Amino acid sequence: MKLALVPDSTDHSVLAPIAGGGTVVGLDQHPDAVVVVGDPGPVSAETLGRIGDLVRAGAALVALGVPRGAGWEDLTGVRAGEVVDGGEVFATCADPSPLTARSVGEFPVAGSFTTLEPIGPVATVLTSSIRFAHRPALVEHRVGAGRVVTSGFGPDALVTDELARIVRRSLAAPAADPSRQVGVGVIGYGPFGGMGMLHGTAATETDGLAFVAALDTSAERRKAAEAQFPGVATYAELDHLLRDDDVELVVVATPPSSHADIARACLDAGKHVAVEKPLCITTAEADDLLARSAANDRMLTVHQNRRWDADFRALRRAVDAGMLGEVFNMETFVGGFEHPCRAWHSEESVSGGAIYDWGSHHLDWILLLMGGDPVSVTTTRHKRVWHDITNDDQVRVRLAWADGREAEFFQSDIAGVRRPKFYVQGTQGTIAADYRAFVHETVEHGIGYQRWESHHAEAPVDLSLARYEPGYGLTETTLPPLPASPWPFHRNLADHLLMGEPVEVDPVDVRTVIGVLETAQRSGAEGGATLPLEPPS
């Protein structure tokens, strides 16, 4: 996307939350959208005329703040109203609009705010309640073939994800039919809390998705799907599901060793594909899937759902905000001392190995926060207690970067005392968080108090941030978890397929995760040898 900025001296970083891979061009280079930042001050009639011509020809105009002057009012259909300085106001979705599809109904926005006074035929997209009266906060005005969106919130408010999403949609061409539903088929239906049921529930509860088909070789599981989701079609053969025209998106929820073959068949059949983690076992498989996705022009993504864990989101927010300075070391832990599960998760030939289970999440976390690709991987492993299963009892994966930064993922089924879940060091401070097991507690008649822990399932934790202030010393702050809205991964699937928004789990990034997993598994098999991480070809 080509974007033009007014004034043209605007710091381009203001576009970071909304522009994606867009490039900034001049008004004379036929931009797809024009972004006006605040009140740009005096603008020549020639410039205003050029912007108007672009909009009437189909370009979008987005005003972050309210530009003043008669020429601007003719384009935006509004004038500036009351200014509310500082603090926090709540934005509320008004009448249904493609710009707010799948948005939460109301969300807080911090920063300066100017109410909007419509003077033309505008559609109100967001309102804000100011002293118990709802005032227009973001409006849409149609001008010729284009649209003009004016936000009473300035560019500083784009740190709010919901607002940034709405503004980002404003920059793009309107979706052809954002109200239609994408038919979802799940391959590998796990009932009663399994992943198949989870994806079926998510598709049912996410606007824009519909759970239409389930495939499983087990007749019992197919019957469970039919009972839990009346009307869903069920299949025992992959070819039968792939011939179902109602299935547009396939979710692969089978054991890891089968992911690549199934995803390959789905992509070649013209289906969009979301794969449970890990995407696959080898980088060769990942590269093949990426190539097929591109060749067939079909979406490929991975259910890295733990990117939305409330405590990891708080950690990521702290790192992105620079609270730790430059991060140079990150350590994560999962585990305890308990017999591993006895299902396929613990069978190396099916799971890929212990590293591929929790490591798919934890190494994804590490790569997201550390940035860049590590240059080497070292794995040590132990097989000392649980000899009835083939996965390792304990694995430690160390990563090193060319500039000296380092990270470690530690997983253990023989850790009687748990390590911290997160330990992250930066040049200005450190974040640590204790592992907190998910505990069930009940009082039952005739038995009394009952307590048990779910196997290696941990609850979101508070983060402890210690920062060093020169001349003062260490200060300590508690950062609470940062919850996400319901079904964020599936909401993004609908946004991508219906409105062309980027997928939040880019398979190219996950390809790097697979490279680390594969190299880590090989390092462990070679007695803990330090191995180079091969870059993508």
Coordinates of C-alpha atoms in Angstrom, one line a residue:
M1 CA 0.0 0.0 0.0
K2 CA 1.2 3.5 -0.9
L3 CA 0.5 6.2 1.7
A4 CA 0.9 9.9 1.6
L5 CA 1.3 12.0 4.8
V6 CA 0.0 15.5 5.5
P7 CA 2.0 17.3 6.6
D8 CA 4.8 15.6 4.7
S9 CA 7.2 16.4 7.5
T10 CA 5.3 13.9 9.8
D11 CA 7.5 11.4 11.6
H12 CA 6.9 8.1 9.7
S13 CA 6.9 6.1 12.9
V14 CA 3.3 7.4 13.5
L15 CA 2.2 4.9 10.9
A16 CA 3.8 1.8 12.6
P17 CA 0.6 0.6 14.3
I18 CA -1.6 0.9 11.1
A19 CA 0.5 0.8 7.9
G20 CA 1.9 -2.7 8.0
G21 CA 4.2 -2.9 5.0
G22 CA 3.0 0.3 3.5
T23 CA 5.4 2.8 1.8
V24 CA 5.2 6.6 2.1
V25 CA 5.0 8.5 -1.2
G26 CA 4.1 12.0 -2.3
L27 CA 0.7 13.2 -3.3
D28 CA 1.8 13.2 -6.9
Q29 CA 2.6 9.5 -6.9
H30 CA -1.1 8.3 -6.7
P31 CA -1.2 7.0 -3.2
D32 CA -3.8 4.4 -2.1
A33 CA -4.5 6.5 1.0
V34 CA -3.8 9.9 2.5
V35 CA -3.2 10.2 6.3
V36 CA -3.6 13.6 7.9
V37 CA -1.9 13.8 11.2
G38 CA -3.7 16.3 13.6
D39 CA -4.4 19.7 12.3
P40 CA -1.7 20.3 9.6
G41 CA -2.1 24.0 9.7
P42 CA -2.4 26.1 6.4
V43 CA -2.5 23.9 3.4
S44 CA -2.6 25.3 -0.1
A45 CA -5.7 25.1 -2.3
E46 CA -3.7 23.1 -4.8
T47 CA -2.8 20.5 -2.1
L48 CA -6.4 20.3 -0.9
G49 CA -7.6 20.0 -4.5
R50 CA -5.2 17.1 -5.2
I51 CA -6.3 15.3 -2.1
G52 CA -10.0 15.7 -3.1
D53 CA -9.3 14.4 -6.6
L54 CA -7.5 11.3 -5.1
V55 CA -10.4 10.6 -2.8
R56 CA -13.1 11.0 -5.5
A57 CA -11.1 8.6 -7.6
G58 CA -11.2 5.9 -4.9
A59 CA -8.3 6.7 -2.5
A60 CA -9.0 6.7 1.3
L61 CA -8.4 9.8 3.5
V62 CA -7.9 9.2 7.2
A63 CA -7.6 12.1 9.6
L64 CA -6.0 11.3 12.9
G65 CA -7.4 14.3 14.8
V66 CA -9.5 17.0 13.2
P67 CA -8.0 19.3 10.5
R68 CA -9.4 22.8 10.6
G69 CA -10.6 24.9 7.8
A70 CA -13.5 25.1 5.3
G71 CA -11.7 23.0 2.7
W72 CA -11.1 20.2 5.1
E73 CA -14.7 20.3 6.4
D74 CA -16.0 19.8 2.9
L75 CA -13.9 16.6 2.7
T76 CA -14.4 15.2 6.2
G77 CA -18.0 16.3 6.7
V78 CA -17.3 17.3 10.3
R79 CA -15.8 20.2 12.3
A80 CA -14.0 20.1 15.6
G81 CA -16.1 20.1 18.7
E82 CA -15.2 20.0 22.4
V83 CA -11.6 19.2 23.3
V84 CA -11.1 16.7 26.1
D85 CA -7.4 16.9 27.3
G86 CA -5.6 13.9 28.7
G87 CA -7.0 11.0 30.8
E88 CA -8.9 8.1 29.3
V89 CA -12.2 8.0 27.5
F90 CA -14.2 5.0 26.3
A91 CA -14.9 4.4 22.6
T92 CA -18.2 2.6 21.9
C93 CA -19.1 1.0 18.6
A94 CA -22.1 2.8 17.1
D95 CA -24.3 1.3 14.3
P96 CA -22.9 -1.8 12.6
S97 CA -20.0 -1.0 10.3
P98 CA -17.5 -3.1 8.4
L99 CA -14.8 -1.0 10.2
T100 CA -15.9 -2.4 13.5
A101 CA -16.7 -6.0 12.5
R102 CA -15.6 -8.4 15.3
S103 CA -14.5 -5.5 17.5
V104 CA -15.3 -5.5 21.2
G105 CA -18.3 -3.3 21.9
E106 CA -16.4 -0.8 24.0
F107 CA -12.7 -0.1 24.8
P108 CA -10.7 2.6 26.6
V109 CA -8.5 5.0 24.7
A110 CA -5.9 7.3 26.4
G111 CA -4.8 10.6 25.2
S112 CA -6.3 13.8 23.9
F113 CA -9.7 13.7 22.3
T114 CA -11.8 16.1 20.2
T115 CA -15.5 15.4 19.7
L116 CA -16.8 15.6 16.1
E117 CA -19.7 17.8 15.0
P118 CA -21.2 16.4 11.7
I119 CA -22.0 19.0 9.1
G120 CA -22.6 16.6 6.3
P121 CA -24.0 13.1 5.6
V122 CA -21.6 11.0 7.7
A123 CA -21.9 7.6 9.3
T124 CA -20.9 7.5 13.0
V125 CA -18.6 4.5 13.6
L126 CA -17.5 5.2 17.2
T127 CA -18.9 7.4 20.0
S128 CA -17.6 8.5 23.3
S129 CA -19.6 9.3 26.4
I130 CA -18.6 12.8 27.6
R131 CA -20.4 13.8 30.7
F132 CA -23.2 11.3 30.1
A133 CA -23.8 12.3 26.5
H134 CA -22.6 10.2 23.5
R135 CA -20.6 12.3 21.1
P136 CA -19.3 11.2 17.7
A137 CA -15.7 10.0 18.0
L138 CA -14.9 8.5 14.6
V139 CA -17.0 9.0 11.5
E140 CA -17.0 7.9 7.8
H141 CA -17.9 10.2 4.9
R142 CA -18.3 9.0 1.4
V143 CA -16.8 11.3 -1.3
G144 CA -17.0 10.0 -4.8
A145 CA -15.5 6.6 -5.1
G146 CA -13.5 7.0 -1.9
R147 CA -14.1 7.4 1.7
V148 CA -13.0 9.8 4.4
V149 CA -12.6 8.6 8.0
T150 CA -12.0 11.2 10.7
S151 CA -10.9 10.2 14.2
G152 CA -11.3 12.5 17.2
F153 CA -8.4 10.6 18.7
G154 CA -5.0 11.7 17.6
P155 CA -2.1 9.6 16.5
D156 CA -0.9 9.0 20.1
A157 CA -4.1 6.9 20.7
L158 CA -3.0 4.3 18.1
V159 CA -1.3 2.3 20.9
T160 CA -4.8 1.0 21.6
D161 CA -5.0 -2.2 19.5
E162 CA -8.8 -1.9 18.8
L163 CA -8.5 1.6 17.6
A164 CA -5.5 0.9 15.5
R165 CA -7.4 -2.0 13.9
I166 CA -10.3 0.2 12.9
V167 CA -8.0 2.9 11.5
R168 CA -6.0 0.3 9.6
R169 CA -9.2 -1.0 8.0
S170 CA -10.1 2.6 7.0
L171 CA -6.9 2.8 4.9
A172 CA -7.9 -0.3 2.8
A173 CA -10.4 -0.6 0.1
P174 CA -13.8 -1.7 1.5
A175 CA -14.2 -5.5 1.7
A176 CA -16.4 -7.1 -1.0
D177 CA -18.7 -8.8 1.5
P178 CA -17.5 -8.5 5.1
S179 CA -20.8 -9.9 6.5
R180 CA -20.5 -13.4 4.8
Q181 CA -19.4 -16.5 6.8
V182 CA -16.4 -18.6 6.1
G183 CA -17.1 -22.3 6.4
V184 CA -14.7 -24.1 8.8
G185 CA -13.8 -27.8 8.7
V186 CA -11.8 -29.4 11.5
I187 CA -9.6 -32.4 10.8
G188 CA -9.1 -34.5 13.9
Y189 CA -12.1 -33.9 16.2
G190 CA -11.3 -34.1 19.8
P191 CA -14.5 -34.0 21.9
F192 CA -15.1 -32.9 25.5
G193 CA -12.5 -30.2 25.7
G194 CA -10.2 -31.5 22.9
M195 CA -8.8 -29.3 20.2
G196 CA -11.5 -30.2 17.7
M197 CA -14.2 -29.1 20.1
L198 CA -12.2 -25.9 20.9
H199 CA -12.0 -24.9 17.2
G200 CA -15.6 -25.8 16.6
T201 CA -16.7 -23.7 19.5
A202 CA -14.4 -20.8 18.4
A203 CA -15.8 -20.9 14.8
T204 CA -19.4 -21.0 16.2
E205 CA -18.8 -18.0 18.5
T206 CA -16.7 -15.9 16.2
D207 CA -18.6 -13.5 13.8
G208 CA -17.7 -14.4 10.3
L209 CA -16.9 -18.0 10.8
A210 CA -19.2 -21.1 10.8
F211 CA -18.3 -24.6 11.9
V212 CA -19.6 -26.7 9.0
A213 CA -17.6 -30.0 8.9
A214 CA -15.6 -32.4 11.1
L215 CA -13.4 -35.3 10.0
D216 CA -12.2 -38.1 12.2
T217 CA -11.5 -41.8 11.6
S218 CA -13.3 -42.6 14.8
A219 CA -17.0 -43.1 14.5
E220 CA -17.4 -42.3 18.2
R221 CA -15.7 -38.9 17.7
R222 CA -17.8 -38.2 14.7
K223 CA -20.9 -38.9 16.7
A224 CA -19.6 -36.6 19.4
A225 CA -19.2 -33.8 16.9
E226 CA -22.7 -34.3 15.6
A227 CA -24.1 -34.2 19.2
Q228 CA -22.1 -31.2 20.3
F229 CA -22.7 -29.2 17.1
P230 CA -26.1 -30.2 15.5
G231 CA -26.1 -29.8 11.8
V232 CA -22.3 -30.2 11.3
A233 CA -21.3 -32.6 8.5
T234 CA -19.0 -35.4 9.5
Y235 CA -16.5 -37.4 7.4
A236 CA -14.2 -40.3 7.8
E237 CA -12.1 -39.7 4.7
L238 CA -10.0 -36.6 3.9
D239 CA -11.0 -36.6 0.2
H240 CA -14.7 -36.4 1.2
L241 CA -14.1 -33.3 3.3
L242 CA -12.0 -31.6 0.7
R243 CA -14.8 -32.0 -1.9
D244 CA -17.2 -30.2 0.4
D245 CA -17.6 -26.7 -1.2
D246 CA -19.0 -25.3 2.1
V247 CA -15.5 -25.8 3.7
E248 CA -13.4 -22.8 2.8
L249 CA -11.0 -23.0 5.8
V250 CA -9.5 -26.2 7.2
V251 CA -8.1 -26.5 10.7
V252 CA -5.6 -29.4 11.1
A253 CA -5.9 -30.7 14.7
T254 CA -4.2 -34.1 14.3
P255 CA -1.0 -35.3 15.9
P256 CA 2.2 -33.4 14.7
S257 CA 3.7 -36.1 12.6
S258 CA 0.7 -35.9 10.2
H259 CA 0.4 -32.1 9.9
A260 CA 2.6 -31.7 6.8
D261 CA 0.8 -34.3 4.7
I262 CA -2.7 -33.2 5.6
A263 CA -1.9 -29.5 5.2
R264 CA -0.3 -30.2 1.8
A265 CA -3.4 -31.9 0.6
C266 CA -5.7 -29.1 1.8
L267 CA -3.6 -26.4 0.2
D268 CA -3.6 -28.3 -3.1
A269 CA -7.3 -28.7 -2.9
G270 CA -7.7 -24.9 -2.7
K271 CA -8.5 -24.6 1.0
H272 CA -7.2 -22.1 3.4
V273 CA -5.3 -23.9 6.2
A274 CA -4.7 -23.3 9.9
V275 CA -2.5 -25.9 11.5
E276 CA -2.2 -26.8 15.2
K277 CA 1.2 -26.2 16.6
P278 CA 3.8 -27.3 15.6
L279 CA 3.3 -26.5 12.0
C280 CA 5.3 -29.6 11.1
I281 CA 8.5 -31.4 12.1
T282 CA 11.2 -30.3 9.6
T283 CA 12.1 -27.1 7.8
A284 CA 11.9 -29.0 4.5
E285 CA 8.2 -29.6 5.3
A286 CA 7.7 -26.0 6.3
D287 CA 9.4 -24.7 3.1
D288 CA 7.2 -27.0 1.0
L289 CA 4.0 -25.8 2.8
L290 CA 5.0 -22.1 2.3
A291 CA 5.6 -22.7 -1.4
R292 CA 2.3 -24.4 -1.8
S293 CA 0.5 -21.7 0.1
A294 CA 2.0 -19.1 -2.3
A295 CA 1.4 -21.2 -5.4
N296 CA -2.2 -21.8 -4.6
D297 CA -2.8 -18.3 -3.2
R298 CA -4.2 -19.8 0.0
M299 CA -3.7 -18.7 3.5
L300 CA -1.4 -20.8 5.8
T301 CA -1.1 -20.0 9.5
V302 CA -0.5 -21.8 12.8
H303 CA -2.5 -21.9 16.0
Q304 CA 0.2 -20.3 18.2
N305 CA -2.6 -19.5 20.7
R306 CA -0.2 -18.9 23.6
R307 CA 0.9 -15.6 22.0
W308 CA -2.4 -14.3 23.6
D309 CA -1.6 -15.7 27.1
A310 CA -2.4 -12.9 29.5
D311 CA 1.0 -12.9 31.3
F312 CA 3.0 -13.2 28.0
R313 CA 1.0 -10.3 26.6
A314 CA 2.0 -8.2 29.7
L315 CA 5.6 -9.3 29.2
R316 CA 5.6 -8.4 25.5
R317 CA 4.0 -5.0 26.3
A318 CA 6.8 -4.3 28.8
V319 CA 9.5 -5.2 26.3
D320 CA 7.9 -3.3 23.4
A321 CA 7.6 -0.2 25.6
G322 CA 11.3 -0.3 26.4
M323 CA 10.8 -0.9 30.2
L324 CA 13.8 -3.3 30.3
G325 CA 16.0 -1.4 27.8
E326 CA 17.7 -3.8 25.3
V327 CA 16.8 -7.4 26.2
F328 CA 19.9 -9.6 26.1
N329 CA 18.8 -12.8 28.0
M330 CA 15.5 -14.6 28.3
E331 CA 14.7 -17.9 30.1
T332 CA 11.4 -19.8 30.3
F333 CA 10.3 -22.9 32.2
V334 CA 7.4 -25.4 32.1
G335 CA 7.1 -28.6 34.1
G336 CA 7.1 -30.3 37.5
F337 CA 7.7 -33.8 38.9
E338 CA 4.9 -35.9 37.6
H339 CA 4.4 -38.8 35.2
P340 CA 4.0 -37.5 31.6
C341 CA 0.7 -38.0 29.8
R342 CA 0.4 -41.4 28.2
A343 CA -1.2 -40.3 25.0
W344 CA 0.6 -39.4 21.7
H345 CA 2.1 -36.3 23.2
S346 CA 4.7 -38.5 24.9
E347 CA 5.5 -40.7 21.9
E348 CA 8.5 -39.2 20.0
S349 CA 7.6 -40.8 16.6
V350 CA 4.3 -39.0 16.7
S351 CA 4.9 -35.8 18.7
G352 CA 8.4 -35.1 17.2
G353 CA 9.9 -35.2 20.7
A354 CA 9.4 -33.4 24.0
I355 CA 10.9 -30.2 22.5
Y356 CA 8.1 -30.0 19.9
D357 CA 5.3 -30.0 22.5
W358 CA 5.8 -27.0 24.9
G359 CA 8.8 -25.8 22.9
S360 CA 6.6 -24.8 20.0
H361 CA 5.1 -22.2 22.3
H362 CA 8.1 -21.2 24.4
L363 CA 10.5 -20.9 21.6
D364 CA 8.0 -18.9 19.7
W365 CA 7.8 -16.5 22.7
I366 CA 11.5 -16.2 22.8
L367 CA 12.0 -15.5 19.1
L368 CA 9.2 -12.9 19.2
L369 CA 10.7 -11.0 22.1
M370 CA 14.4 -11.4 21.2
G371 CA 14.1 -10.5 17.5
G372 CA 16.4 -11.8 14.8
D373 CA 17.5 -15.3 14.2
P374 CA 19.9 -17.1 16.6
V375 CA 23.1 -18.4 15.1
S376 CA 23.4 -21.6 17.3
V377 CA 21.3 -24.1 19.2
T378 CA 22.5 -26.4 22.0
T379 CA 20.3 -29.0 23.7
T380 CA 20.9 -31.2 26.7
R381 CA 18.5 -33.9 27.6
H382 CA 17.8 -36.5 30.3
K383 CA 16.0 -39.9 30.3
R384 CA 16.2 -41.1 33.9
V385 CA 12.8 -41.8 35.4
W386 CA 9.9 -42.3 33.0
H387 CA 10.9 -45.3 30.8
D388 CA 7.4 -46.3 29.6
I389 CA 7.2 -43.3 27.3
T390 CA 9.7 -42.3 24.6
N391 CA 9.9 -38.5 25.0
D392 CA 12.8 -37.2 27.1
D393 CA 12.2 -36.5 30.8
Q394 CA 13.9 -33.2 30.6
V395 CA 15.3 -30.9 27.9
R396 CA 17.2 -27.7 28.0
V397 CA 17.5 -25.6 24.8
R398 CA 20.1 -22.8 24.7
L399 CA 20.1 -20.2 21.9
A400 CA 22.8 -17.8 21.1
W401 CA 22.8 -14.7 18.8
A402 CA 25.7 -13.3 16.8
D403 CA 25.7 -10.2 19.1
G404 CA 26.1 -12.2 22.3
R405 CA 22.4 -12.2 23.3
E406 CA 21.2 -15.6 24.7
A407 CA 18.0 -17.4 25.7
E408 CA 17.0 -20.7 27.3
F409 CA 13.9 -22.9 27.2
F410 CA 13.8 -25.5 30.1
Q411 CA 11.1 -28.3 30.2
S412 CA 11.1 -31.0 32.8
D413 CA 8.9 -33.8 34.1
I414 CA 11.4 -34.4 36.9
A415 CA 11.6 -30.9 38.5
G416 CA 10.5 -31.3 42.1
V417 CA 11.0 -27.5 42.6
R418 CA 9.9 -25.4 39.7
R419 CA 12.0 -22.6 38.2
P420 CA 10.5 -19.2 37.4
K421 CA 8.2 -19.3 34.4
F422 CA 9.8 -16.1 33.0
Y423 CA 13.2 -14.5 33.7
V424 CA 14.1 -11.7 31.3
Q425 CA 17.1 -9.4 31.6
G426 CA 17.6 -6.1 29.8
T427 CA 20.0 -3.2 30.0
Q428 CA 17.7 -1.2 32.3
G429 CA 15.9 -3.9 34.3
T430 CA 14.7 -7.5 34.8
I431 CA 11.3 -9.2 34.8
A432 CA 10.7 -12.4 36.7
A433 CA 7.5 -14.4 37.2
D434 CA 7.1 -17.5 39.4
Y435 CA 5.4 -20.5 37.9
R436 CA 1.9 -20.9 39.3
A437 CA 0.3 -24.3 38.8
F438 CA -3.4 -24.4 37.8
V439 CA -5.1 -25.8 41.0
H440 CA -8.6 -27.2 41.3
E441 CA -10.1 -27.0 44.8
T442 CA -13.5 -28.3 45.9
V443 CA -15.3 -29.3 49.1
E444 CA -17.3 -32.5 48.5
H445 CA -20.0 -33.9 50.7
G446 CA -18.7 -36.8 52.8
I447 CA -15.1 -36.3 51.6
G448 CA -14.3 -32.7 52.5
Y449 CA -11.5 -30.6 50.9
Q450 CA -10.1 -31.9 47.6
R451 CA -7.2 -30.4 45.7
W452 CA -5.5 -31.4 42.5
E453 CA -3.3 -29.9 39.8
S454 CA -3.8 -30.1 36.0
H455 CA -0.8 -31.7 34.4
H456 CA 1.7 -28.9 33.8
A457 CA -1.1 -26.4 33.2
E458 CA -0.2 -23.0 34.7
A459 CA -2.3 -20.1 35.6
P460 CA -1.4 -16.5 34.4
V461 CA 1.0 -14.8 36.8
D462 CA 1.9 -11.3 37.8
L463 CA 5.3 -10.1 36.6
S464 CA 7.8 -8.5 38.9
L465 CA 9.7 -5.7 37.2
A466 CA 12.9 -4.4 38.8
R467 CA 14.5 -1.3 37.2
Y468 CA 17.7 0.4 38.0
E469 CA 17.6 4.2 38.3
P470 CA 21.0 5.8 38.5
G471 CA 21.5 7.7 41.7
Y472 CA 18.6 5.9 43.3
G473 CA 18.9 2.2 42.9
L474 CA 16.4 -0.5 42.1
T475 CA 12.7 0.1 42.0
E476 CA 10.2 -2.7 41.8
T477 CA 6.8 -2.8 40.1
T478 CA 4.1 -5.5 39.7
L479 CA 2.7 -5.8 36.2
P480 CA -0.6 -7.7 36.1
P481 CA -1.6 -10.1 33.3
L482 CA -3.1 -8.4 30.2
P483 CA -6.1 -10.4 29.0
A484 CA -7.1 -10.6 25.3
S485 CA -10.6 -10.5 23.9
P486 CA -12.3 -13.9 23.3
W487 CA -11.0 -16.1 20.5
P488 CA -8.3 -13.7 19.2
F489 CA -6.7 -16.2 16.8
H490 CA -10.0 -17.1 15.2
R491 CA -11.1 -13.5 15.0
N492 CA -8.0 -12.7 13.1
L493 CA -8.7 -15.6 10.7
A494 CA -12.1 -14.0 9.9
D495 CA -10.5 -10.5 9.6
H496 CA -7.9 -11.9 7.1
L497 CA -10.3 -13.9 4.9
L498 CA -13.1 -11.4 4.9
M499 CA -11.3 -8.1 5.0
G500 CA -7.8 -8.8 3.8
E501 CA -6.1 -8.0 7.1
P502 CA -2.6 -9.6 7.8
V503 CA -2.5 -12.9 9.6
E504 CA -1.2 -12.4 13.1
V505 CA 0.7 -15.7 13.1
D506 CA 2.9 -15.4 10.0
P507 CA 4.0 -18.8 8.8
V508 CA 7.4 -17.4 7.7
D509 CA 8.0 -16.6 11.4
V510 CA 6.9 -20.0 12.4
R511 CA 9.3 -21.5 9.9
T512 CA 12.1 -20.1 12.1
V513 CA 10.5 -21.8 15.1
I514 CA 10.5 -25.1 13.2
G515 CA 14.2 -24.6 12.3
V516 CA 15.1 -24.1 16.0
L517 CA 13.0 -27.1 17.0
E518 CA 14.6 -29.3 14.4
T519 CA 18.1 -28.2 15.2
A520 CA 17.5 -28.6 19.0
Q521 CA 16.2 -32.1 18.5
R522 CA 19.3 -33.0 16.5
S523 CA 21.6 -31.3 19.0
G524 CA 20.1 -33.5 21.8
A525 CA 20.5 -36.6 19.7
E526 CA 24.2 -35.7 19.2
G527 CA 24.9 -35.5 22.9
G528 CA 24.5 -31.7 23.3
A529 CA 26.5 -30.6 20.4
T530 CA 26.3 -26.9 19.6
L531 CA 24.9 -26.7 16.1
P532 CA 24.5 -23.7 13.7
L533 CA 20.9 -22.7 12.9
E534 CA 20.7 -22.9 9.1
P535 CA 19.1 -19.7 7.6
P536 CA 16.2 -20.1 5.2
S537 CA 17.2 -20.9 1.7

